[in-house]
mmCIF file with all atom_site columns, C-alpha atoms in Angstrom:
data_model
loop_
_atom_site.group_PDB
_atom_site.id
_atom_site.type_symbol
_atom_site.label_atom_id
_atom_site.label_alt_id
_atom_site.label_comp_id
_atom_site.label_asym_id
_atom_site.label_entity_id
_atom_site.label_seq_id
_atom_site.pdbx_PDB_ins_code
_atom_site.Cartn_x
_atom_site.Cartn_y
_atom_site.Cartn_z
_atom_site.occupancy
_atom_site.B_iso_or_equiv
_atom_site.pdbx_formal_charge
_atom_site.auth_seq_id
_atom_site.auth_comp_id
_atom_site.auth_asym_id
_atom_site.auth_atom_id
_atom_site.pdbx_PDB_model_num
ATOM 1   C CA . LEU X 1 1   ? 146.718 -227.753 141.893 1.00 0.00 ? 1   LEU X CA 1
ATOM 2   C CA . ARG X 1 2   ? 144.240 -225.911 139.703 1.00 0.00 ? 2   ARG X CA 1
ATOM 3   C CA . ASN X 1 3   ? 147.077 -224.103 137.876 1.00 0.00 ? 3   ASN X CA 1
ATOM 4   C CA . LEU X 1 4   ? 148.925 -227.370 137.289 1.00 0.00 ? 4   LEU X CA 1
ATOM 5   C CA . LEU X 1 5   ? 145.838 -229.052 135.858 1.00 0.00 ? 5   LEU X CA 1
ATOM 6   C CA . ARG X 1 6   ? 145.041 -226.055 133.672 1.00 0.00 ? 6   ARG X CA 1
ATOM 7   C CA . LYS X 1 7   ? 148.565 -226.127 132.276 1.00 0.00 ? 7   LYS X CA 1
ATOM 8   C CA . MET X 1 8   ? 148.415 -229.866 131.683 1.00 0.00 ? 8   MET X CA 1
ATOM 9   C CA . PHE X 1 9   ? 145.160 -229.563 129.754 1.00 0.00 ? 9   PHE X CA 1
ATOM 10  C CA . ASN X 1 10  ? 146.499 -226.575 127.761 1.00 0.00 ? 10  ASN X CA 1
ATOM 11  C CA . ASP X 1 11  ? 149.562 -228.582 126.838 1.00 0.00 ? 11  ASP X CA 1
ATOM 12  C CA . ALA X 1 12  ? 147.439 -231.590 125.899 1.00 0.00 ? 12  ALA X CA 1
ATOM 13  C CA . ARG X 1 13  ? 145.311 -229.388 123.597 1.00 0.00 ? 13  ARG X CA 1
ATOM 14  C CA . ARG X 1 14  ? 148.436 -227.897 122.052 1.00 0.00 ? 14  ARG X CA 1
ATOM 15  C CA . TRP X 1 15  ? 149.800 -231.411 121.407 1.00 0.00 ? 15  TRP X CA 1
ATOM 16  C CA . ARG X 1 16  ? 146.351 -232.476 120.075 1.00 0.00 ? 16  ARG X CA 1
ATOM 17  C CA . LEU X 1 17  ? 145.892 -235.088 122.826 1.00 0.00 ? 17  LEU X CA 1
ATOM 18  C CA . TRP X 1 18  ? 142.744 -233.356 124.156 1.00 0.00 ? 18  TRP X CA 1
ATOM 19  C CA . SER X 1 19  ? 140.153 -231.712 121.957 1.00 0.00 ? 19  SER X CA 1
ATOM 20  C CA . GLY X 1 20  ? 137.543 -230.491 124.402 1.00 0.00 ? 20  GLY X CA 1
ATOM 21  C CA . GLU X 1 21  ? 137.398 -227.428 126.568 1.00 0.00 ? 21  GLU X CA 1
ATOM 22  C CA . ASN X 1 22  ? 139.931 -227.182 129.353 1.00 0.00 ? 22  ASN X CA 1
ATOM 23  C CA . PRO X 1 23  ? 137.948 -228.370 132.413 1.00 0.00 ? 23  PRO X CA 1
ATOM 24  C CA . ALA X 1 24  ? 140.266 -226.660 134.882 1.00 0.00 ? 24  ALA X CA 1
ATOM 25  C CA . THR X 1 25  ? 139.245 -223.254 133.580 1.00 0.00 ? 25  THR X CA 1
ATOM 26  C CA . LEU X 1 26  ? 135.632 -223.989 134.647 1.00 0.00 ? 26  LEU X CA 1
ATOM 27  C CA . VAL X 1 27  ? 136.687 -224.122 138.283 1.00 0.00 ? 27  VAL X CA 1
ATOM 28  C CA . ASP X 1 28  ? 136.959 -220.849 140.114 1.00 0.00 ? 28  ASP X CA 1
ATOM 29  C CA . PRO X 1 29  ? 140.407 -220.190 141.484 1.00 0.00 ? 29  PRO X CA 1
ATOM 30  C CA . PRO X 1 30  ? 140.629 -220.333 145.297 1.00 0.00 ? 30  PRO X CA 1
ATOM 31  C CA . LYS X 1 31  ? 140.520 -217.010 147.101 1.00 0.00 ? 31  LYS X CA 1
ATOM 32  C CA . VAL X 1 32  ? 143.831 -216.055 148.577 1.00 0.00 ? 32  VAL X CA 1
ATOM 33  C CA . VAL X 1 33  ? 143.484 -214.367 151.941 1.00 0.00 ? 33  VAL X CA 1
ATOM 34  C CA . ARG X 1 34  ? 146.488 -212.110 152.389 1.00 0.00 ? 34  ARG X CA 1
ATOM 35  C CA . LYS X 1 35  ? 147.467 -210.986 155.849 1.00 0.00 ? 35  LYS X CA 1
ATOM 36  C CA . ALA X 1 36  ? 148.754 -207.499 156.493 1.00 0.00 ? 36  ALA X CA 1
ATOM 37  C CA . PRO X 1 37  ? 152.519 -207.536 156.912 1.00 0.00 ? 37  PRO X CA 1
ATOM 38  C CA . MET X 1 38  ? 153.886 -207.137 160.419 1.00 0.00 ? 38  MET X CA 1
ATOM 39  C CA . PHE X 1 39  ? 156.730 -204.698 161.057 1.00 0.00 ? 39  PHE X CA 1
ATOM 40  C CA . ALA X 1 40  ? 159.090 -204.392 163.982 1.00 0.00 ? 40  ALA X CA 1
ATOM 41  C CA . SER X 1 41  ? 158.835 -201.208 165.974 1.00 0.00 ? 41  SER X CA 1
ATOM 42  C CA . VAL X 1 42  ? 161.828 -198.907 166.426 1.00 0.00 ? 42  VAL X CA 1
ATOM 43  C CA . GLU X 1 43  ? 162.085 -200.039 170.054 1.00 0.00 ? 43  GLU X CA 1
ATOM 44  C CA . ASP X 1 44  ? 162.033 -203.723 169.017 1.00 0.00 ? 44  ASP X CA 1
ATOM 45  C CA . VAL X 1 45  ? 164.895 -203.064 166.567 1.00 0.00 ? 45  VAL X CA 1
ATOM 46  C CA . ARG X 1 46  ? 166.925 -201.303 169.245 1.00 0.00 ? 46  ARG X CA 1
ATOM 47  C CA . LEU X 1 47  ? 166.301 -204.134 171.708 1.00 0.00 ? 47  LEU X CA 1
ATOM 48  C CA . LEU X 1 48  ? 167.201 -206.814 169.130 1.00 0.00 ? 48  LEU X CA 1
ATOM 49  C CA . LEU X 1 49  ? 170.464 -205.091 168.088 1.00 0.00 ? 49  LEU X CA 1
ATOM 50  C CA . SER X 1 50  ? 171.472 -204.389 171.702 1.00 0.00 ? 50  SER X CA 1
ATOM 51  C CA . THR X 1 51  ? 170.908 -208.045 172.620 1.00 0.00 ? 51  THR X CA 1
ATOM 52  C CA . ALA X 1 52  ? 172.573 -209.579 169.516 1.00 0.00 ? 52  ALA X CA 1
ATOM 53  C CA . LYS X 1 53  ? 176.216 -210.491 169.701 1.00 0.00 ? 53  LYS X CA 1
ATOM 54  C CA . GLY X 1 54  ? 179.210 -210.579 167.348 1.00 0.00 ? 54  GLY X CA 1
ATOM 55  C CA . ASP X 1 55  ? 178.828 -211.174 163.658 1.00 0.00 ? 55  ASP X CA 1
ATOM 56  C CA . PHE X 1 56  ? 175.096 -211.821 163.969 1.00 0.00 ? 56  PHE X CA 1
ATOM 57  C CA . ARG X 1 57  ? 174.553 -208.333 165.400 1.00 0.00 ? 57  ARG X CA 1
ATOM 58  C CA . ASN X 1 58  ? 176.266 -206.804 162.370 1.00 0.00 ? 58  ASN X CA 1
ATOM 59  C CA . LEU X 1 59  ? 174.407 -209.136 159.944 1.00 0.00 ? 59  LEU X CA 1
ATOM 60  C CA . ALA X 1 60  ? 171.091 -208.210 161.547 1.00 0.00 ? 60  ALA X CA 1
ATOM 61  C CA . ALA X 1 61  ? 171.905 -204.488 161.317 1.00 0.00 ? 61  ALA X CA 1
ATOM 62  C CA . ILE X 1 62  ? 172.685 -204.833 157.591 1.00 0.00 ? 62  ILE X CA 1
ATOM 63  C CA . ALA X 1 63  ? 169.420 -206.663 157.013 1.00 0.00 ? 63  ALA X CA 1
ATOM 64  C CA . ILE X 1 64  ? 167.428 -204.074 158.936 1.00 0.00 ? 64  ILE X CA 1
ATOM 65  C CA . TYR X 1 65  ? 169.064 -200.813 157.778 1.00 0.00 ? 65  TYR X CA 1
ATOM 66  C CA . ALA X 1 66  ? 169.925 -201.835 154.205 1.00 0.00 ? 66  ALA X CA 1
ATOM 67  C CA . GLY X 1 67  ? 167.092 -204.261 153.508 1.00 0.00 ? 67  GLY X CA 1
ATOM 68  C CA . LEU X 1 68  ? 169.384 -206.925 152.098 1.00 0.00 ? 68  LEU X CA 1
ATOM 69  C CA . ARG X 1 69  ? 168.524 -210.648 151.908 1.00 0.00 ? 69  ARG X CA 1
ATOM 70  C CA . GLU X 1 70  ? 170.639 -213.053 153.958 1.00 0.00 ? 70  GLU X CA 1
ATOM 71  C CA . GLY X 1 71  ? 172.262 -214.533 150.832 1.00 0.00 ? 71  GLY X CA 1
ATOM 72  C CA . GLU X 1 72  ? 173.163 -211.041 149.634 1.00 0.00 ? 72  GLU X CA 1
ATOM 73  C CA . ILE X 1 73  ? 174.660 -210.153 153.006 1.00 0.00 ? 73  ILE X CA 1
ATOM 74  C CA . VAL X 1 74  ? 176.737 -213.304 153.210 1.00 0.00 ? 74  VAL X CA 1
ATOM 75  C CA . GLU X 1 75  ? 178.158 -212.597 149.714 1.00 0.00 ? 75  GLU X CA 1
ATOM 76  C CA . LEU X 1 76  ? 179.217 -209.004 150.608 1.00 0.00 ? 76  LEU X CA 1
ATOM 77  C CA . ARG X 1 77  ? 182.925 -208.299 150.141 1.00 0.00 ? 77  ARG X CA 1
ATOM 78  C CA . GLN X 1 78  ? 184.953 -205.362 151.431 1.00 0.00 ? 78  GLN X CA 1
ATOM 79  C CA . GLU X 1 79  ? 185.010 -203.975 147.919 1.00 0.00 ? 79  GLU X CA 1
ATOM 80  C CA . SER X 1 80  ? 181.146 -203.956 147.965 1.00 0.00 ? 80  SER X CA 1
ATOM 81  C CA . LEU X 1 81  ? 181.258 -201.050 150.470 1.00 0.00 ? 81  LEU X CA 1
ATOM 82  C CA . ASP X 1 82  ? 181.799 -197.624 148.941 1.00 0.00 ? 82  ASP X CA 1
ATOM 83  C CA . PHE X 1 83  ? 182.008 -195.255 151.905 1.00 0.00 ? 83  PHE X CA 1
ATOM 84  C CA . LYS X 1 84  ? 182.882 -192.246 149.717 1.00 0.00 ? 84  LYS X CA 1
ATOM 85  C CA . GLN X 1 85  ? 179.582 -192.440 147.896 1.00 0.00 ? 85  GLN X CA 1
ATOM 86  C CA . GLY X 1 86  ? 177.784 -194.004 150.854 1.00 0.00 ? 86  GLY X CA 1
ATOM 87  C CA . LEU X 1 87  ? 176.647 -197.096 148.957 1.00 0.00 ? 87  LEU X CA 1
ATOM 88  C CA . ILE X 1 88  ? 176.637 -200.867 149.309 1.00 0.00 ? 88  ILE X CA 1
ATOM 89  C CA . MET X 1 89  ? 177.032 -202.554 145.894 1.00 0.00 ? 89  MET X CA 1
ATOM 90  C CA . VAL X 1 90  ? 174.810 -205.663 145.833 1.00 0.00 ? 90  VAL X CA 1
ATOM 91  C CA . GLU X 1 91  ? 175.949 -207.871 142.979 1.00 0.00 ? 91  GLU X CA 1
ATOM 92  C CA . ARG X 1 92  ? 175.214 -211.449 143.932 1.00 0.00 ? 92  ARG X CA 1
ATOM 93  C CA . THR X 1 93  ? 173.615 -213.902 146.332 1.00 0.00 ? 93  THR X CA 1
ATOM 94  C CA . VAL X 1 94  ? 174.722 -217.247 147.695 1.00 0.00 ? 94  VAL X CA 1
ATOM 95  C CA . GLY X 1 95  ? 174.866 -219.880 145.025 1.00 0.00 ? 95  GLY X CA 1
ATOM 96  C CA . SER X 1 96  ? 174.391 -217.476 142.113 1.00 0.00 ? 96  SER X CA 1
ATOM 97  C CA . ASP X 1 97  ? 176.369 -214.998 140.027 1.00 0.00 ? 97  ASP X CA 1
ATOM 98  C CA . THR X 1 98  ? 173.506 -212.462 140.338 1.00 0.00 ? 98  THR X CA 1
ATOM 99  C CA . THR X 1 99  ? 170.975 -211.363 142.887 1.00 0.00 ? 99  THR X CA 1
ATOM 100 C CA . LYS X 1 100 ? 167.515 -212.901 143.213 1.00 0.00 ? 100 LYS X CA 1
ATOM 101 C CA . GLY X 1 101 ? 166.131 -210.196 140.924 1.00 0.00 ? 101 GLY X CA 1
ATOM 102 C CA . LYS X 1 102 ? 168.999 -210.772 138.452 1.00 0.00 ? 102 LYS X CA 1
ATOM 103 C CA . LYS X 1 103 ? 169.983 -207.110 138.845 1.00 0.00 ? 103 LYS X CA 1
ATOM 104 C CA . PHE X 1 104 ? 172.931 -205.236 140.279 1.00 0.00 ? 104 PHE X CA 1
ATOM 105 C CA . ARG X 1 105 ? 171.813 -202.541 142.708 1.00 0.00 ? 105 ARG X CA 1
ATOM 106 C CA . ALA X 1 106 ? 173.370 -199.920 144.903 1.00 0.00 ? 106 ALA X CA 1
ATOM 107 C CA . VAL X 1 107 ? 171.847 -199.487 148.371 1.00 0.00 ? 107 VAL X CA 1
ATOM 108 C CA . PRO X 1 108 ? 172.517 -196.336 150.456 1.00 0.00 ? 108 PRO X CA 1
ATOM 109 C CA . ILE X 1 109 ? 174.364 -196.806 153.728 1.00 0.00 ? 109 ILE X CA 1
ATOM 110 C CA . ALA X 1 110 ? 172.175 -195.394 156.491 1.00 0.00 ? 110 ALA X CA 1
ATOM 111 C CA . SER X 1 111 ? 174.024 -193.394 159.126 1.00 0.00 ? 111 SER X CA 1
ATOM 112 C CA . GLU X 1 112 ? 172.785 -195.895 161.758 1.00 0.00 ? 112 GLU X CA 1
ATOM 113 C CA . LEU X 1 113 ? 174.410 -198.705 159.839 1.00 0.00 ? 113 LEU X CA 1
ATOM 114 C CA . ARG X 1 114 ? 177.897 -197.220 159.582 1.00 0.00 ? 114 ARG X CA 1
ATOM 115 C CA . PRO X 1 115 ? 179.125 -198.293 163.081 1.00 0.00 ? 115 PRO X CA 1
ATOM 116 C CA . PHE X 1 116 ? 178.024 -201.882 162.442 1.00 0.00 ? 116 PHE X CA 1
ATOM 117 C CA . LEU X 1 117 ? 179.864 -201.980 159.119 1.00 0.00 ? 117 LEU X CA 1
ATOM 118 C CA . ASP X 1 118 ? 182.994 -200.528 160.744 1.00 0.00 ? 118 ASP X CA 1
ATOM 119 C CA . ASP X 1 119 ? 182.819 -203.140 163.463 1.00 0.00 ? 119 ASP X CA 1
ATOM 120 C CA . GLN X 1 120 ? 182.448 -205.967 160.964 1.00 0.00 ? 120 GLN X CA 1
ATOM 121 C CA . LEU X 1 121 ? 185.372 -204.705 158.909 1.00 0.00 ? 121 LEU X CA 1
ATOM 122 C CA . THR X 1 122 ? 187.568 -204.989 162.005 1.00 0.00 ? 122 THR X CA 1
ATOM 123 C CA . ARG X 1 123 ? 186.521 -208.658 162.274 1.00 0.00 ? 123 ARG X CA 1
ATOM 124 C CA . VAL X 1 124 ? 187.182 -209.537 158.621 1.00 0.00 ? 124 VAL X CA 1
ATOM 125 C CA . GLU X 1 125 ? 190.295 -211.475 157.712 1.00 0.00 ? 125 GLU X CA 1
ATOM 126 C CA . GLY X 1 126 ? 189.576 -212.245 154.060 1.00 0.00 ? 126 GLY X CA 1
ATOM 127 C CA . GLY X 1 127 ? 187.631 -210.405 151.374 1.00 0.00 ? 127 GLY X CA 1
ATOM 128 C CA . TYR X 1 128 ? 184.133 -211.487 152.519 1.00 0.00 ? 128 TYR X CA 1
ATOM 129 C CA . LEU X 1 129 ? 182.408 -209.729 155.438 1.00 0.00 ? 129 LEU X CA 1
ATOM 130 C CA . PHE X 1 130 ? 180.886 -213.007 156.664 1.00 0.00 ? 130 PHE X CA 1
ATOM 131 C CA . ALA X 1 131 ? 183.375 -215.622 155.395 1.00 0.00 ? 131 ALA X CA 1
ATOM 132 C CA . GLN X 1 132 ? 182.501 -218.182 158.108 1.00 0.00 ? 132 GLN X CA 1
ATOM 133 C CA . LEU X 1 133 ? 178.810 -218.162 157.244 1.00 0.00 ? 133 LEU X CA 1
ATOM 134 C CA . ARG X 1 134 ? 179.625 -218.659 153.571 1.00 0.00 ? 134 ARG X CA 1
ATOM 135 C CA . LYS X 1 135 ? 181.277 -221.983 154.466 1.00 0.00 ? 135 LYS X CA 1
ATOM 136 C CA . THR X 1 136 ? 178.509 -223.091 156.837 1.00 0.00 ? 136 THR X CA 1
ATOM 137 C CA . LYS X 1 137 ? 176.209 -225.858 155.596 1.00 0.00 ? 137 LYS X CA 1
ATOM 138 C CA . GLY X 1 138 ? 172.608 -224.913 156.231 1.00 0.00 ? 138 GLY X CA 1
ATOM 139 C CA . MET X 1 139 ? 173.476 -221.220 156.480 1.00 0.00 ? 139 MET X CA 1
ATOM 140 C CA . SER X 1 140 ? 169.856 -220.050 156.458 1.00 0.00 ? 140 SER X CA 1
ATOM 141 C CA . MET X 1 141 ? 168.934 -222.302 159.352 1.00 0.00 ? 141 MET X CA 1
ATOM 142 C CA . VAL X 1 142 ? 171.981 -221.147 161.355 1.00 0.00 ? 142 VAL X CA 1
ATOM 143 C CA . ILE X 1 143 ? 170.958 -217.530 160.801 1.00 0.00 ? 143 ILE X CA 1
ATOM 144 C CA . LEU X 1 144 ? 167.312 -218.296 161.708 1.00 0.00 ? 144 LEU X CA 1
ATOM 145 C CA . ARG X 1 145 ? 168.404 -220.035 164.915 1.00 0.00 ? 145 ARG X CA 1
ATOM 146 C CA . MET X 1 146 ? 170.564 -217.041 165.879 1.00 0.00 ? 146 MET X CA 1
ATOM 147 C CA . LEU X 1 147 ? 167.622 -214.693 165.182 1.00 0.00 ? 147 LEU X CA 1
ATOM 148 C CA . ARG X 1 148 ? 165.166 -216.712 167.239 1.00 0.00 ? 148 ARG X CA 1
ATOM 149 C CA . ALA X 1 149 ? 167.603 -217.113 170.167 1.00 0.00 ? 149 ALA X CA 1
ATOM 150 C CA . THR X 1 150 ? 168.265 -213.381 170.126 1.00 0.00 ? 150 THR X CA 1
ATOM 151 C CA . GLN X 1 151 ? 164.539 -212.615 170.046 1.00 0.00 ? 151 GLN X CA 1
ATOM 152 C CA . VAL X 1 152 ? 163.984 -214.916 173.060 1.00 0.00 ? 152 VAL X CA 1
ATOM 153 C CA . GLU X 1 153 ? 166.917 -213.337 174.966 1.00 0.00 ? 153 GLU X CA 1
ATOM 154 C CA . ALA X 1 154 ? 165.607 -209.819 174.180 1.00 0.00 ? 154 ALA X CA 1
ATOM 155 C CA . GLY X 1 155 ? 162.153 -210.779 175.385 1.00 0.00 ? 155 GLY X CA 1
ATOM 156 C CA . LEU X 1 156 ? 160.524 -210.131 172.008 1.00 0.00 ? 156 LEU X CA 1
ATOM 157 C CA . ILE X 1 157 ? 159.149 -213.700 171.896 1.00 0.00 ? 157 ILE X CA 1
ATOM 158 C CA . GLN X 1 158 ? 158.794 -216.296 174.620 1.00 0.00 ? 158 GLN X CA 1
ATOM 159 C CA . HIS X 1 159 ? 159.992 -219.336 172.732 1.00 0.00 ? 159 HIS X CA 1
ATOM 160 C CA . TRP X 1 160 ? 160.143 -220.745 169.244 1.00 0.00 ? 160 TRP X CA 1
ATOM 161 C CA . GLU X 1 161 ? 159.759 -224.176 167.747 1.00 0.00 ? 161 GLU X CA 1
ATOM 162 C CA . HIS X 1 162 ? 160.807 -225.187 164.246 1.00 0.00 ? 162 HIS X CA 1
ATOM 163 C CA . ILE X 1 163 ? 158.742 -227.945 162.708 1.00 0.00 ? 163 ILE X CA 1
ATOM 164 C CA . CYS X 1 164 ? 159.737 -229.422 159.361 1.00 0.00 ? 164 CYS X CA 1
ATOM 165 C CA . ARG X 1 165 ? 156.919 -228.955 156.843 1.00 0.00 ? 165 ARG X CA 1
ATOM 166 C CA . ARG X 1 166 ? 157.964 -231.829 154.522 1.00 0.00 ? 166 ARG X CA 1
ATOM 167 C CA . LYS X 1 167 ? 155.284 -234.453 154.119 1.00 0.00 ? 167 LYS X CA 1
ATOM 168 C CA . ARG X 1 168 ? 154.959 -236.551 157.270 1.00 0.00 ? 168 ARG X CA 1
ATOM 169 C CA . CYS X 1 169 ? 158.298 -235.422 158.695 1.00 0.00 ? 169 CYS X CA 1
ATOM 170 C CA . ARG X 1 170 ? 157.107 -233.136 161.522 1.00 0.00 ? 170 ARG X CA 1
ATOM 171 C CA . HIS X 1 171 ? 160.640 -233.213 163.063 1.00 0.00 ? 171 HIS X CA 1
#
């Protein structure tokens, strides 16, 4: 809110609609308390991957071992995998011609990831590794539900509850 007000007053000064000092700059910005990131243990990763099934197991392995975003994983094609050089070519994300960072990047294929990629390639009928997810409306929520269900089944969490954060929705 402070940043929005500051920008509005700066614009108003630039357009000569406000001549005084920008009052928003007189207010101290709120302190942001950052929590330390949480990381899964090696045992948690093993348990998650041993519990996960089918395409989701392979998707989760790519996310864990290659560090790709879900949109980048869903856009992976067979041609994106270069086993000779041991690289995954990340060129785009869902809904865009580029990645989130607007850059092409090559990600090394970890030796632990190779069996999961081989398994997914046996499941692929078209060019995309996860063609069905590409066509799924609400793809992110579908993936999140699969992750949460797998975490519950693996005993990593006891339950989960998704609550919509839109104003007054709480569904």
